[in-house]
Amino acid sequence: MQRVFPCALSPERYEQTQAHRTVRAEAVCPRCGEAAGLQRHGSYLRWITGEAGRCLRICIARFWCRACGGTVSYLPDFALPYRLVAVASFGAYLEGRHERAVQCWQGRLREYRRQMEAFAVRLLRCVGCGLGRAPPQGGQVWPWLKEACGSLGAAARELVGTFRIGLFKRYQCHQPAGP
Ligand SMILES: [Zn+2]
C-alpha cells in the first residue's frame, strides 16, 4: 500500500539528505488497523523531476506490518504517484506559469492535464462535497481543488489520504486491501 505524507523538503534536499531514512511509519497499520508495529522494510527507487526540471532518483521508505504481513510505502507529497514530473511543476503549468521545469516538460504536462480532465467526472463523483466545496460545473477541476486545498500538492495528498483516489486514476495501491 502507498501513503502520501507531507514533506517540507524539495526533491533535491530530500535526495541529498537521504530523507527516506527519517520517514516514520504511522502507529497503526493503514492496511489492517492493527497497532502491532510497522517495521522498516528497505526502500525502492523512483525518479522525480527537481526544481530546474532535472531528473533525480530518490528512495522511498517502505515498512512491513507484522500483523497482516503487508507492506506500506511512504511517498513524499512533492511527488505524484506513478508520474515523473513533480506536483509543483504540474501546478505551475496549470496556473500558466512558464518556469524552467514547466518548459522542460511541456509535452508531458499537457498529457497530465488531459488525463486529469478525462478522469474529472469520476473524481467529482467520488469526492462530491467532501472537500467542503460544491463540485464545479463543467469539470473545472483545478480551480476547485485550489480553492479547497490551497495547492495541487495538498490536494493530491488529501485525495489519496481521505478519498483513496488520485488526480488521474484510482490505484489499487491506495486501497487498504491493495498491494
Ligand atoms: Zn497491517
PDB file of C-alpha atoms and ligand atoms in Angstrom:
ATOM      1  CA  MET A   1       0.000   0.000   0.000  1.00  0.00           C
ATOM      2  CA  GLN A   2       1.165   3.524  -0.669  1.00  0.00           C
ATOM      3  CA  ARG A   3       0.663   6.532   1.596  1.00  0.00           C
ATOM      4  CA  VAL A   4       1.453  10.139   0.710  1.00  0.00           C
ATOM      5  CA  PHE A   5       2.980  12.225   3.510  1.00  0.00           C
ATOM      6  CA  PRO A   6       3.620  15.982   3.834  1.00  0.00           C
ATOM      7  CA  CYS A   7       7.290  16.685   3.138  1.00  0.00           C
ATOM      8  CA  ALA A   8       8.713  20.175   3.573  1.00  0.00           C
ATOM      9  CA  LEU A   9      11.866  19.379   1.593  1.00  0.00           C
ATOM     10  CA  SER A  10      12.453  19.946  -2.099  1.00  0.00           C
ATOM     11  CA  PRO A  11      13.173  16.826  -4.157  1.00  0.00           C
ATOM     12  CA  GLU A  12      16.843  17.909  -4.255  1.00  0.00           C
ATOM     13  CA  ARG A  13      17.043  18.277  -0.477  1.00  0.00           C
ATOM     14  CA  TYR A  14      15.214  15.001   0.064  1.00  0.00           C
ATOM     15  CA  GLU A  15      17.700  13.229  -2.170  1.00  0.00           C
ATOM     16  CA  GLN A  16      20.820  14.941  -0.749  1.00  0.00           C
ATOM     17  CA  THR A  17      19.880  14.279   2.864  1.00  0.00           C
ATOM     18  CA  GLN A  18      18.620  10.739   2.180  1.00  0.00           C
ATOM     19  CA  ALA A  19      15.441  11.830   3.900  1.00  0.00           C
ATOM     20  CA  HIS A  20      13.727   8.481   3.343  1.00  0.00           C
ATOM     21  CA  ARG A  21      15.770   7.279   6.328  1.00  0.00           C
ATOM     22  CA  THR A  22      13.953   9.658   8.659  1.00  0.00           C
ATOM     23  CA  VAL A  23      10.436   8.797   7.487  1.00  0.00           C
ATOM     24  CA  ARG A  24       8.337   7.384  10.325  1.00  0.00           C
ATOM     25  CA  ALA A  25       5.522   4.959   9.821  1.00  0.00           C
ATOM     26  CA  GLU A  26       2.112   5.503  11.345  1.00  0.00           C
ATOM     27  CA  ALA A  27       1.388   3.950  14.729  1.00  0.00           C
ATOM     28  CA  VAL A  28      -1.487   1.964  13.268  1.00  0.00           C
ATOM     29  CA  CYS A  29      -1.165  -0.022  10.057  1.00  0.00           C
ATOM     30  CA  PRO A  30      -3.309   1.634   7.356  1.00  0.00           C
ATOM     31  CA  ARG A  31      -3.972  -1.775   5.802  1.00  0.00           C
ATOM     32  CA  CYS A  32      -5.289  -3.742   8.757  1.00  0.00           C
ATOM     33  CA  GLY A  33      -5.724  -1.173  11.540  1.00  0.00           C
ATOM     34  CA  GLU A  34      -3.537  -3.126  13.967  1.00  0.00           C
ATOM     35  CA  ALA A  35      -1.016  -1.346  16.155  1.00  0.00           C
ATOM     36  CA  ALA A  36       1.393  -4.284  16.129  1.00  0.00           C
ATOM     37  CA  GLY A  37       4.077  -2.070  14.666  1.00  0.00           C
ATOM     38  CA  LEU A  38       5.278  -1.305  11.178  1.00  0.00           C
ATOM     39  CA  GLN A  39       8.945  -2.126  10.827  1.00  0.00           C
ATOM     40  CA  ARG A  40      11.391  -0.867   8.232  1.00  0.00           C
ATOM     41  CA  HIS A  41      11.481  -2.973   5.143  1.00  0.00           C
ATOM     42  CA  GLY A  42      14.065  -1.383   2.874  1.00  0.00           C
ATOM     43  CA  SER A  43      13.227   1.126   0.201  1.00  0.00           C
ATOM     44  CA  TYR A  44      12.709   1.390  -3.517  1.00  0.00           C
ATOM     45  CA  LEU A  45      13.970   3.870  -6.070  1.00  0.00           C
ATOM     46  CA  ARG A  46      11.933   6.113  -8.263  1.00  0.00           C
ATOM     47  CA  TRP A  47      12.507   9.134 -10.482  1.00  0.00           C
ATOM     48  CA  ILE A  48      11.241  12.641  -9.867  1.00  0.00           C
ATOM     49  CA  THR A  49      11.906  15.985 -11.515  1.00  0.00           C
ATOM     50  CA  GLY A  50      13.648  18.659  -9.471  1.00  0.00           C
ATOM     51  CA  GLU A  51      13.344  22.415  -9.442  1.00  0.00           C
ATOM     52  CA  ALA A  52      15.021  23.076 -12.784  1.00  0.00           C
ATOM     53  CA  GLY A  53      13.371  20.090 -14.418  1.00  0.00           C
ATOM     54  CA  ARG A  54      16.357  17.803 -13.983  1.00  0.00           C
ATOM     55  CA  CYS A  55      15.592  14.156 -13.162  1.00  0.00           C
ATOM     56  CA  LEU A  56      16.614  12.849  -9.747  1.00  0.00           C
ATOM     57  CA  ARG A  57      16.425   9.370  -8.379  1.00  0.00           C
ATOM     58  CA  ILE A  58      15.048   9.202  -4.833  1.00  0.00           C
ATOM     59  CA  CYS A  59      14.475   6.426  -2.317  1.00  0.00           C
ATOM     60  CA  ILE A  60      11.004   5.718  -0.996  1.00  0.00           C
ATOM     61  CA  ALA A  61      10.791   4.260   2.505  1.00  0.00           C
ATOM     62  CA  ARG A  62       8.928   1.013   2.885  1.00  0.00           C
ATOM     63  CA  PHE A  63       7.615  -0.727   6.013  1.00  0.00           C
ATOM     64  CA  TRP A  64       6.256  -4.136   6.785  1.00  0.00           C
ATOM     65  CA  CYS A  65       3.347  -4.905   9.111  1.00  0.00           C
ATOM     66  CA  ARG A  66       3.804  -7.854  11.425  1.00  0.00           C
ATOM     67  CA  ALA A  67       0.061  -8.247  11.884  1.00  0.00           C
ATOM     68  CA  CYS A  68      -1.080  -8.506   8.241  1.00  0.00           C
ATOM     69  CA  GLY A  69       2.248  -9.141   6.520  1.00  0.00           C
ATOM     70  CA  GLY A  70       1.602  -6.323   4.017  1.00  0.00           C
ATOM     71  CA  THR A  71       3.971  -3.526   3.076  1.00  0.00           C
ATOM     72  CA  VAL A  72       3.339   0.203   3.269  1.00  0.00           C
ATOM     73  CA  SER A  73       5.469   2.761   1.419  1.00  0.00           C
ATOM     74  CA  TYR A  74       5.587   6.498   2.113  1.00  0.00           C
ATOM     75  CA  LEU A  75       5.701   8.840  -0.866  1.00  0.00           C
ATOM     76  CA  PRO A  76       6.742  12.465  -0.154  1.00  0.00           C
ATOM     77  CA  ASP A  77       3.983  14.773  -1.337  1.00  0.00           C
ATOM     78  CA  PHE A  78       6.182  16.647  -3.808  1.00  0.00           C
ATOM     79  CA  ALA A  79       5.759  13.551  -5.985  1.00  0.00           C
ATOM     80  CA  LEU A  80       2.641  12.277  -7.717  1.00  0.00           C
ATOM     81  CA  PRO A  81       2.009   8.530  -7.678  1.00  0.00           C
ATOM     82  CA  TYR A  82       3.311   6.970 -10.905  1.00  0.00           C
ATOM     83  CA  ARG A  83       4.193  10.308 -12.505  1.00  0.00           C
ATOM     84  CA  LEU A  84       7.685  11.602 -13.169  1.00  0.00           C
ATOM     85  CA  VAL A  85       7.117  15.356 -13.061  1.00  0.00           C
ATOM     86  CA  ALA A  86       6.885  16.918  -9.585  1.00  0.00           C
ATOM     87  CA  VAL A  87       3.470  18.117  -8.458  1.00  0.00           C
ATOM     88  CA  ALA A  88       4.710  21.728  -8.058  1.00  0.00           C
ATOM     89  CA  SER A  89       5.613  21.854 -11.741  1.00  0.00           C
ATOM     90  CA  PHE A  90       2.241  20.457 -12.725  1.00  0.00           C
ATOM     91  CA  GLY A  91       0.597  23.110 -10.521  1.00  0.00           C
ATOM     92  CA  ALA A  92       2.727  25.820 -12.177  1.00  0.00           C
ATOM     93  CA  TYR A  93       1.724  24.521 -15.600  1.00  0.00           C
ATOM     94  CA  LEU A  94      -1.971  24.618 -14.687  1.00  0.00           C
ATOM     95  CA  GLU A  95      -1.507  28.218 -13.496  1.00  0.00           C
ATOM     96  CA  GLY A  96       0.100  29.163 -16.801  1.00  0.00           C
ATOM     97  CA  ARG A  97       3.480  29.878 -15.207  1.00  0.00           C
ATOM     98  CA  HIS A  98       6.377  29.230 -17.546  1.00  0.00           C
ATOM     99  CA  GLU A  99       9.165  28.348 -15.193  1.00  0.00           C
ATOM    100  CA  ARG A 100      12.116  26.244 -16.298  1.00  0.00           C
ATOM    101  CA  ALA A 101      10.755  22.855 -15.235  1.00  0.00           C
ATOM    102  CA  VAL A 102       7.464  23.603 -16.986  1.00  0.00           C
ATOM    103  CA  GLN A 103       9.283  24.457 -20.194  1.00  0.00           C
ATOM    104  CA  CYS A 104      11.340  21.264 -19.972  1.00  0.00           C
ATOM    105  CA  TRP A 105       8.298  19.047 -19.522  1.00  0.00           C
ATOM    106  CA  GLN A 106       5.668  20.882 -21.556  1.00  0.00           C
ATOM    107  CA  GLY A 107       4.546  17.830 -23.567  1.00  0.00           C
ATOM    108  CA  ARG A 108       4.350  15.561 -20.538  1.00  0.00           C
ATOM    109  CA  LEU A 109       2.426  18.182 -18.541  1.00  0.00           C
ATOM    110  CA  ARG A 110      -0.066  18.638 -21.366  1.00  0.00           C
ATOM    111  CA  GLU A 111      -0.662  14.890 -21.186  1.00  0.00           C
ATOM    112  CA  TYR A 112      -1.129  15.062 -17.376  1.00  0.00           C
ATOM    113  CA  ARG A 113      -3.754  17.766 -17.841  1.00  0.00           C
ATOM    114  CA  ARG A 114      -5.531  15.704 -20.476  1.00  0.00           C
ATOM    115  CA  GLN A 115      -5.546  12.693 -18.130  1.00  0.00           C
ATOM    116  CA  MET A 116      -6.815  14.786 -15.205  1.00  0.00           C
ATOM    117  CA  GLU A 117      -9.629  16.229 -17.313  1.00  0.00           C
ATOM    118  CA  ALA A 118     -10.562  12.801 -18.658  1.00  0.00           C
ATOM    119  CA  PHE A 119     -10.808  11.493 -15.098  1.00  0.00           C
ATOM    120  CA  ALA A 120     -12.685  14.544 -13.733  1.00  0.00           C
ATOM    121  CA  VAL A 121     -16.173  13.041 -13.830  1.00  0.00           C
ATOM    122  CA  ARG A 122     -15.121  10.024 -11.766  1.00  0.00           C
ATOM    123  CA  LEU A 123     -13.105  12.157  -9.381  1.00  0.00           C
ATOM    124  CA  LEU A 124     -16.015  14.514  -8.783  1.00  0.00           C
ATOM    125  CA  ARG A 125     -18.408  11.621  -8.316  1.00  0.00           C
ATOM    126  CA  CYS A 126     -16.109  10.145  -5.675  1.00  0.00           C
ATOM    127  CA  VAL A 127     -15.363  13.348  -3.754  1.00  0.00           C
ATOM    128  CA  GLY A 128     -18.713  15.144  -4.078  1.00  0.00           C
ATOM    129  CA  CYS A 129     -18.860  17.883  -1.450  1.00  0.00           C
ATOM    130  CA  GLY A 130     -16.213  16.126   0.636  1.00  0.00           C
ATOM    131  CA  LEU A 131     -13.689  18.931   0.268  1.00  0.00           C
ATOM    132  CA  GLY A 132     -16.166  21.416   1.720  1.00  0.00           C
ATOM    133  CA  ARG A 133     -16.921  22.989  -1.653  1.00  0.00           C
ATOM    134  CA  ALA A 134     -19.615  22.086  -4.134  1.00  0.00           C
ATOM    135  CA  PRO A 135     -18.189  20.237  -7.125  1.00  0.00           C
ATOM    136  CA  PRO A 136     -17.512  22.552 -10.062  1.00  0.00           C
ATOM    137  CA  GLN A 137     -19.807  22.889 -13.033  1.00  0.00           C
ATOM    138  CA  GLY A 138     -18.312  21.805 -16.320  1.00  0.00           C
ATOM    139  CA  GLY A 139     -15.498  19.765 -14.789  1.00  0.00           C
ATOM    140  CA  GLN A 140     -13.141  22.634 -13.959  1.00  0.00           C
ATOM    141  CA  VAL A 141     -11.191  20.522 -11.505  1.00  0.00           C
ATOM    142  CA  TRP A 142      -8.118  22.649 -10.893  1.00  0.00           C
ATOM    143  CA  PRO A 143      -9.752  25.926  -9.680  1.00  0.00           C
ATOM    144  CA  TRP A 144     -11.970  23.836  -7.389  1.00  0.00           C
ATOM    145  CA  LEU A 145      -9.036  21.891  -5.906  1.00  0.00           C
ATOM    146  CA  LYS A 146      -7.026  25.072  -5.476  1.00  0.00           C
ATOM    147  CA  GLU A 147      -9.813  26.815  -3.625  1.00  0.00           C
ATOM    148  CA  ALA A 148     -10.468  23.810  -1.404  1.00  0.00           C
ATOM    149  CA  CYS A 149      -6.893  22.708  -0.657  1.00  0.00           C
ATOM    150  CA  GLY A 150      -4.592  25.642  -1.439  1.00  0.00           C
ATOM    151  CA  SER A 151      -2.139  23.866  -3.694  1.00  0.00           C
ATOM    152  CA  LEU A 152      -2.064  20.935  -6.041  1.00  0.00           C
ATOM    153  CA  GLY A 153       0.306  19.048  -3.736  1.00  0.00           C
ATOM    154  CA  ALA A 154      -2.048  19.444  -0.775  1.00  0.00           C
ATOM    155  CA  ALA A 155      -4.988  18.432  -2.967  1.00  0.00           C
ATOM    156  CA  ALA A 156      -3.283  15.296  -4.287  1.00  0.00           C
ATOM    157  CA  ARG A 157      -2.338  14.281  -0.725  1.00  0.00           C
ATOM    158  CA  GLU A 158      -5.865  14.897   0.564  1.00  0.00           C
ATOM    159  CA  LEU A 159      -7.443  12.943  -2.275  1.00  0.00           C
ATOM    160  CA  VAL A 160      -5.281   9.895  -1.628  1.00  0.00           C
ATOM    161  CA  GLY A 161      -5.443  10.159   2.177  1.00  0.00           C
ATOM    162  CA  THR A 162      -9.161  10.778   2.554  1.00  0.00           C
ATOM    163  CA  PHE A 163     -10.780   9.526  -0.640  1.00  0.00           C
ATOM    164  CA  ARG A 164      -8.191   6.950  -1.791  1.00  0.00           C
ATOM    165  CA  ILE A 165      -8.203   8.399  -5.263  1.00  0.00           C
ATOM    166  CA  GLY A 166      -5.562  10.124  -7.391  1.00  0.00           C
ATOM    167  CA  LEU A 167      -5.792  13.060  -9.777  1.00  0.00           C
ATOM    168  CA  PHE A 168      -5.677  10.754 -12.774  1.00  0.00           C
ATOM    169  CA  LYS A 169      -6.866   7.386 -11.605  1.00  0.00           C
ATOM    170  CA  ARG A 170      -7.945   5.252  -8.678  1.00  0.00           C
ATOM    171  CA  TYR A 171      -4.999   2.999  -7.871  1.00  0.00           C
ATOM    172  CA  GLN A 172      -5.111  -0.341  -6.115  1.00  0.00           C
ATOM    173  CA  CYS A 173      -2.095   0.618  -4.004  1.00  0.00           C
ATOM    174  CA  HIS A 174      -4.117   3.324  -2.229  1.00  0.00           C
ATOM    175  CA  GLN A 175      -6.798   0.882  -1.089  1.00  0.00           C
ATOM    176  CA  PRO A 176      -6.237  -0.899   2.253  1.00  0.00           C
ATOM    177  CA  ALA A 177      -6.665  -4.287   0.625  1.00  0.00           C
ATOM    178  CA  GLY A 178      -4.419  -3.397  -2.314  1.00  0.00           C
ATOM    179  CA  PRO A 179      -0.785  -4.347  -2.901  1.00  0.00           C
TER     180      PRO A 179
HETATM  181 ZN    ZN B   1      -1.223  -4.440   8.836  1.00  0.00          ZN
END
